[in-house]
């Protein structure tokens, strides 16, 4: 049908979406990214350390107080937990869409939604990582100009657990970037003239 | 969509010009934020380079600004449109990460964290705080513009449509 004479350009054969093969690479990457972001969320959400510290010395008796370091004390870490929770939920949703969503292709917009949502999730996860990285750097080295002391020498377990969560989140972010690029390429490759020209069923 | 074809071609470059302006403004305002105050005969100086987060913000905005110029030139010629789209995504990711990091540290500077014994500094250097706030607002606008730019690049592809446009 594509080679008939007198064919209008709008009747060109659009690539048929129904029989596209499952992209196993994309699915595998999404599973690993889901595991990475979910573990980052959990590890940071369970980050808490209590310690007895000497606060002051009166005469010759030291005064000790029990101090707790929790992740909720810093809004940057709260945002980090929320952003990674969103990213892992998005990965789960996209895995479900890949596995079982072939029927719900309304006007061919499924690929567009997947690509756009992937990009938005990458942006959200990267901002969560950025905020938590610089807050962790502030806790580790302090800021002498603002008279903010470092806290990692006293709460080393808190710091190392936070660092582990950050590393897992960076792995998830790298994978999410690759996934986003792959799904955008899939969208742009299949519909080079823009998504409006979707096949009408 | 009832926009004319001519209108469609110019939305993405227009957004790019706006984003260029926003990133350039954010870089300039952050670079020029500076205040000295003396407390008890001791001079305290607040500059953007005291904090790694603000330095990262300025470098990221500068990179995004210079990339915008390059992308404007490339997209006007219609070259490498897929590569420009990918780089747009990477740069928008960079911008959002930098604005978020700068906001986190600025929030600590404004409110402090009592549990860690960190006092807010905005009471001592209010002019610096205001300038940084202005730079962050413009930086936020710049990252929002870059996100809109990527979406509009997907919706209105700039590369000239082959064979199907009838004037």
CSV table of N, CA and C in Angstrom, one decimal, chain B residues 19-96:
chain,number,residue,atom,x,y,z
B,19,UNK,N,16.1,31.5,28.0
B,19,UNK,CA,16.9,30.7,29.0
B,19,UNK,C,18.3,31.3,29.0
B,20,UNK,N,18.8,31.7,27.9
B,20,UNK,CA,20.2,32.3,27.9
B,20,UNK,C,20.2,33.5,28.7
B,21,UNK,N,19.2,34.4,28.6
B,21,UNK,CA,19.1,35.6,29.4
B,21,UNK,C,19.0,35.3,30.9
B,22,UNK,N,18.2,34.3,31.3
B,22,UNK,CA,18.1,33.9,32.7
B,22,UNK,C,19.4,33.4,33.3
B,23,UNK,N,20.0,32.5,32.5
B,23,UNK,CA,21.3,31.9,33.1
B,23,UNK,C,22.3,33.0,33.2
B,24,UNK,N,22.4,33.9,32.2
B,24,UNK,CA,23.4,34.9,32.3
B,24,UNK,C,23.2,35.8,33.5
B,25,UNK,N,21.9,36.2,33.7
B,25,UNK,CA,21.6,37.0,34.8
B,25,UNK,C,21.9,36.4,36.2
B,26,UNK,N,21.6,35.1,36.3
B,26,UNK,CA,21.9,34.4,37.5
B,26,UNK,C,23.3,34.3,37.8
B,27,UNK,N,24.1,34.1,36.8
B,27,UNK,CA,25.6,34.0,36.9
B,27,UNK,C,26.1,35.4,37.4
B,28,UNK,N,25.6,36.4,36.8
B,28,UNK,CA,26.1,37.8,37.1
B,28,UNK,C,25.7,38.2,38.5
B,29,UNK,N,24.5,37.9,38.9
B,29,UNK,CA,24.0,38.4,40.2
B,29,UNK,C,24.8,37.6,41.3
B,30,UNK,N,25.0,36.3,41.1
B,30,UNK,CA,25.7,35.5,42.1
B,30,UNK,C,27.1,35.9,42.2
B,31,UNK,N,27.7,36.3,41.0
B,31,UNK,CA,29.2,36.6,41.1
B,31,UNK,C,29.4,38.0,41.8
B,32,UNK,N,28.4,38.8,41.7
B,32,UNK,CA,28.6,40.1,42.3
B,32,UNK,C,28.0,40.3,43.7
B,33,UNK,N,27.6,39.2,44.3
B,33,UNK,CA,27.0,39.2,45.6
B,33,UNK,C,28.2,39.2,46.6
B,34,UNK,N,28.2,40.2,47.5
B,34,UNK,CA,29.3,40.4,48.3
B,34,UNK,C,28.9,41.4,49.5
B,35,UNK,N,29.3,41.1,50.7
B,35,UNK,CA,29.1,42.0,51.8
B,35,UNK,C,30.1,41.8,52.9
B,36,UNK,N,30.6,42.9,53.4
B,36,UNK,CA,31.5,42.7,54.6
B,36,UNK,C,30.9,43.4,55.8
B,37,UNK,N,31.0,42.8,56.9
B,37,UNK,CA,30.5,43.4,58.1
B,37,UNK,C,31.6,43.1,59.2
B,38,UNK,N,31.6,44.0,60.2
B,38,UNK,CA,32.6,43.9,61.2
B,38,UNK,C,31.9,43.6,62.5
B,39,UNK,N,32.3,42.6,63.2
B,39,UNK,CA,31.8,42.2,64.5
B,39,UNK,C,32.9,42.2,65.5
B,40,UNK,N,32.8,43.0,66.4
B,40,UNK,CA,33.9,43.0,67.5
B,40,UNK,C,35.3,43.2,66.9
B,41,UNK,N,35.4,44.2,66.0
B,41,UNK,CA,36.7,44.5,65.4
B,41,UNK,C,37.2,43.4,64.5
B,42,UNK,N,36.3,42.5,64.2
B,42,UNK,CA,36.8,41.4,63.3
B,42,UNK,C,35.9,41.5,62.0
B,43,UNK,N,36.6,41.6,60.9
B,43,UNK,CA,35.9,41.8,59.6
B,43,UNK,C,35.4,40.4,59.1
B,44,UNK,N,34.1,40.3,58.9
B,44,UNK,CA,33.6,39.0,58.3
B,44,UNK,C,33.2,39.4,56.9
B,45,UNK,N,33.6,38.6,55.9
B,45,UNK,CA,33.3,38.9,54.6
B,45,UNK,C,32.4,37.7,54.0
B,46,UNK,N,31.3,38.0,53.4
B,46,UNK,CA,30.4,37.0,52.8
B,46,UNK,C,30.5,37.1,51.3
B,47,UNK,N,31.0,36.1,50.7
B,47,UNK,CA,31.1,36.0,49.2
B,47,UNK,C,30.5,34.7,48.8
B,48,UNK,N,30.2,34.6,47.5
B,48,UNK,CA,29.7,33.4,47.0
B,48,UNK,C,30.7,32.3,47.0
B,49,UNK,N,32.1,32.6,47.0
B,49,UNK,CA,33.1,31.6,47.0
B,49,UNK,C,33.4,30.9,48.3
B,50,UNK,N,32.7,31.4,49.4
B,50,UNK,CA,32.9,30.8,50.7
B,50,UNK,C,32.3,29.4,50.7
B,51,UNK,N,31.2,29.2,49.9
B,51,UNK,CA,30.5,28.0,50.0
B,51,UNK,C,30.6,27.2,48.7
B,52,UNK,N,30.9,25.9,48.8
B,52,UNK,CA,31.0,25.1,47.5
B,52,UNK,C,29.7,25.1,46.7
B,53,UNK,N,28.6,25.1,47.5
B,53,UNK,CA,27.3,25.0,46.8
B,53,UNK,C,27.0,26.2,45.9
B,54,UNK,N,27.4,27.4,46.4
B,54,UNK,CA,27.2,28.6,45.5
B,54,UNK,C,28.2,28.7,44.4
B,55,UNK,N,29.4,28.1,44.6
B,55,UNK,CA,30.3,28.1,43.5
B,55,UNK,C,29.8,27.1,42.4
B,56,UNK,N,29.3,26.0,42.8
B,56,UNK,CA,28.7,25.0,41.9
B,56,UNK,C,27.6,25.7,41.1
B,57,UNK,N,26.7,26.4,41.8
B,57,UNK,CA,25.6,27.1,41.2
B,57,UNK,C,26.1,28.0,40.1
B,58,UNK,N,27.1,28.8,40.4
B,58,UNK,CA,27.6,29.8,39.5
B,58,UNK,C,28.2,29.1,38.3
B,59,UNK,N,29.0,28.1,38.5
B,59,UNK,CA,29.7,27.4,37.4
B,59,UNK,C,28.6,26.7,36.5
B,60,UNK,N,27.6,26.1,37.2
B,60,UNK,CA,26.6,25.4,36.4
B,60,UNK,C,25.8,26.4,35.5
B,61,UNK,N,25.4,27.6,36.1
B,61,UNK,CA,24.7,28.6,35.3
B,61,UNK,C,25.6,29.1,34.1
B,62,UNK,N,26.9,29.2,34.4
B,62,UNK,CA,27.8,29.7,33.4
B,62,UNK,C,27.9,28.7,32.2
B,63,UNK,N,28.0,27.4,32.6
B,63,UNK,CA,28.0,26.4,31.6
B,63,UNK,C,26.8,26.3,30.8
B,64,UNK,N,25.6,26.5,31.5
B,64,UNK,CA,24.3,26.4,30.7
B,64,UNK,C,24.2,27.6,29.8
B,65,UNK,N,24.7,28.8,30.3
B,65,UNK,CA,24.6,30.0,29.4
B,65,UNK,C,25.4,29.9,28.2
B,66,UNK,N,26.7,29.4,28.3
B,66,UNK,CA,27.5,29.2,27.1
B,66,UNK,C,27.0,28.1,26.2
B,67,UNK,N,26.4,27.1,26.8
B,67,UNK,CA,25.8,26.0,26.0
B,67,UNK,C,24.6,26.6,25.2
B,68,UNK,N,23.8,27.5,25.8
B,68,UNK,CA,22.7,28.1,25.1
B,68,UNK,C,23.1,28.8,23.9
B,69,UNK,N,24.2,29.6,24.0
B,69,UNK,CA,24.7,30.3,22.8
B,69,UNK,C,25.0,29.3,21.7
B,70,UNK,N,25.7,28.2,22.0
B,70,UNK,CA,26.1,27.2,21.1
B,70,UNK,C,24.9,26.6,20.4
B,71,UNK,N,23.9,26.2,21.3
B,71,UNK,CA,22.7,25.5,20.8
B,71,UNK,C,21.9,26.5,19.9
B,72,UNK,N,21.8,27.8,20.2
B,72,UNK,CA,21.1,28.7,19.4
B,72,UNK,C,21.7,28.7,18.0
B,73,UNK,N,23.0,28.7,17.9
B,73,UNK,CA,23.7,28.7,16.6
B,73,UNK,C,23.4,27.4,15.8
B,74,UNK,N,23.5,26.3,16.6
B,74,UNK,CA,23.3,25.0,15.9
B,74,UNK,C,21.8,24.8,15.5
B,75,UNK,N,20.9,25.2,16.4
B,75,UNK,CA,19.5,24.9,16.0
B,75,UNK,C,19.0,25.9,14.9
B,76,UNK,N,19.6,27.0,14.8
B,76,UNK,CA,19.2,27.9,13.7
B,76,UNK,C,19.5,27.3,12.4
B,77,UNK,N,20.6,26.5,12.3
B,77,UNK,CA,21.0,25.9,11.1
B,77,UNK,C,20.2,24.5,10.9
B,78,UNK,N,19.6,24.1,12.0
B,78,UNK,CA,19.0,22.8,11.9
B,78,UNK,C,19.9,21.6,11.9
B,79,UNK,N,21.1,21.8,12.4
B,79,UNK,CA,22.1,20.7,12.5
B,79,UNK,C,21.9,19.9,13.8
B,80,UNK,N,22.3,18.7,13.7
B,80,UNK,CA,22.5,17.9,15.0
B,80,UNK,C,21.3,18.0,16.0
B,81,UNK,N,20.1,18.0,15.4
B,81,UNK,CA,19.0,18.3,16.3
B,81,UNK,C,18.8,17.3,17.4
B,82,UNK,N,19.1,16.0,17.1
B,82,UNK,CA,19.0,15.0,18.2
B,82,UNK,C,20.1,15.2,19.3
B,83,UNK,N,21.3,15.5,18.8
B,83,UNK,CA,22.3,15.8,19.8
B,83,UNK,C,22.0,17.0,20.7
B,84,UNK,N,21.4,18.0,20.1
B,84,UNK,CA,21.0,19.2,20.9
B,84,UNK,C,20.0,18.8,21.9
B,85,UNK,N,19.0,18.0,21.5
B,85,UNK,CA,18.0,17.5,22.4
B,85,UNK,C,18.6,16.8,23.6
B,86,UNK,N,19.5,15.9,23.3
B,86,UNK,CA,20.1,15.1,24.4
B,86,UNK,C,20.9,16.0,25.4
B,87,UNK,N,21.6,17.0,24.8
B,87,UNK,CA,22.4,17.9,25.6
B,87,UNK,C,21.5,18.8,26.4
B,88,UNK,N,20.3,19.2,25.8
B,88,UNK,CA,19.4,20.0,26.5
B,88,UNK,C,18.9,19.2,27.8
B,89,UNK,N,18.7,17.9,27.7
B,89,UNK,CA,18.3,17.2,28.8
B,89,UNK,C,19.4,17.1,29.9
B,90,UNK,N,20.6,16.9,29.4
B,90,UNK,CA,21.7,16.9,30.4
B,90,UNK,C,21.9,18.2,31.1
B,91,UNK,N,21.8,19.3,30.3
B,91,UNK,CA,22.0,20.6,30.9
B,91,UNK,C,20.8,21.0,31.9
B,92,UNK,N,19.6,20.6,31.5
B,92,UNK,CA,18.5,20.9,32.4
B,92,UNK,C,18.7,20.1,33.7
B,93,UNK,N,19.2,18.9,33.6
B,93,UNK,CA,19.5,18.1,34.8
B,93,UNK,C,20.5,18.8,35.7
B,94,UNK,N,21.6,19.3,35.0
B,94,UNK,CA,22.6,20.0,35.8
B,94,UNK,C,22.1,21.3,36.4
B,95,UNK,N,21.3,22.0,35.7
B,95,UNK,CA,20.7,23.3,36.3
B,95,UNK,C,19.8,23.0,37.5
B,96,UNK,N,19.0,21.9,37.4
B,96,UNK,CA,18.1,21.6,38.5
B,96,UNK,C,18.9,21.2,39.7
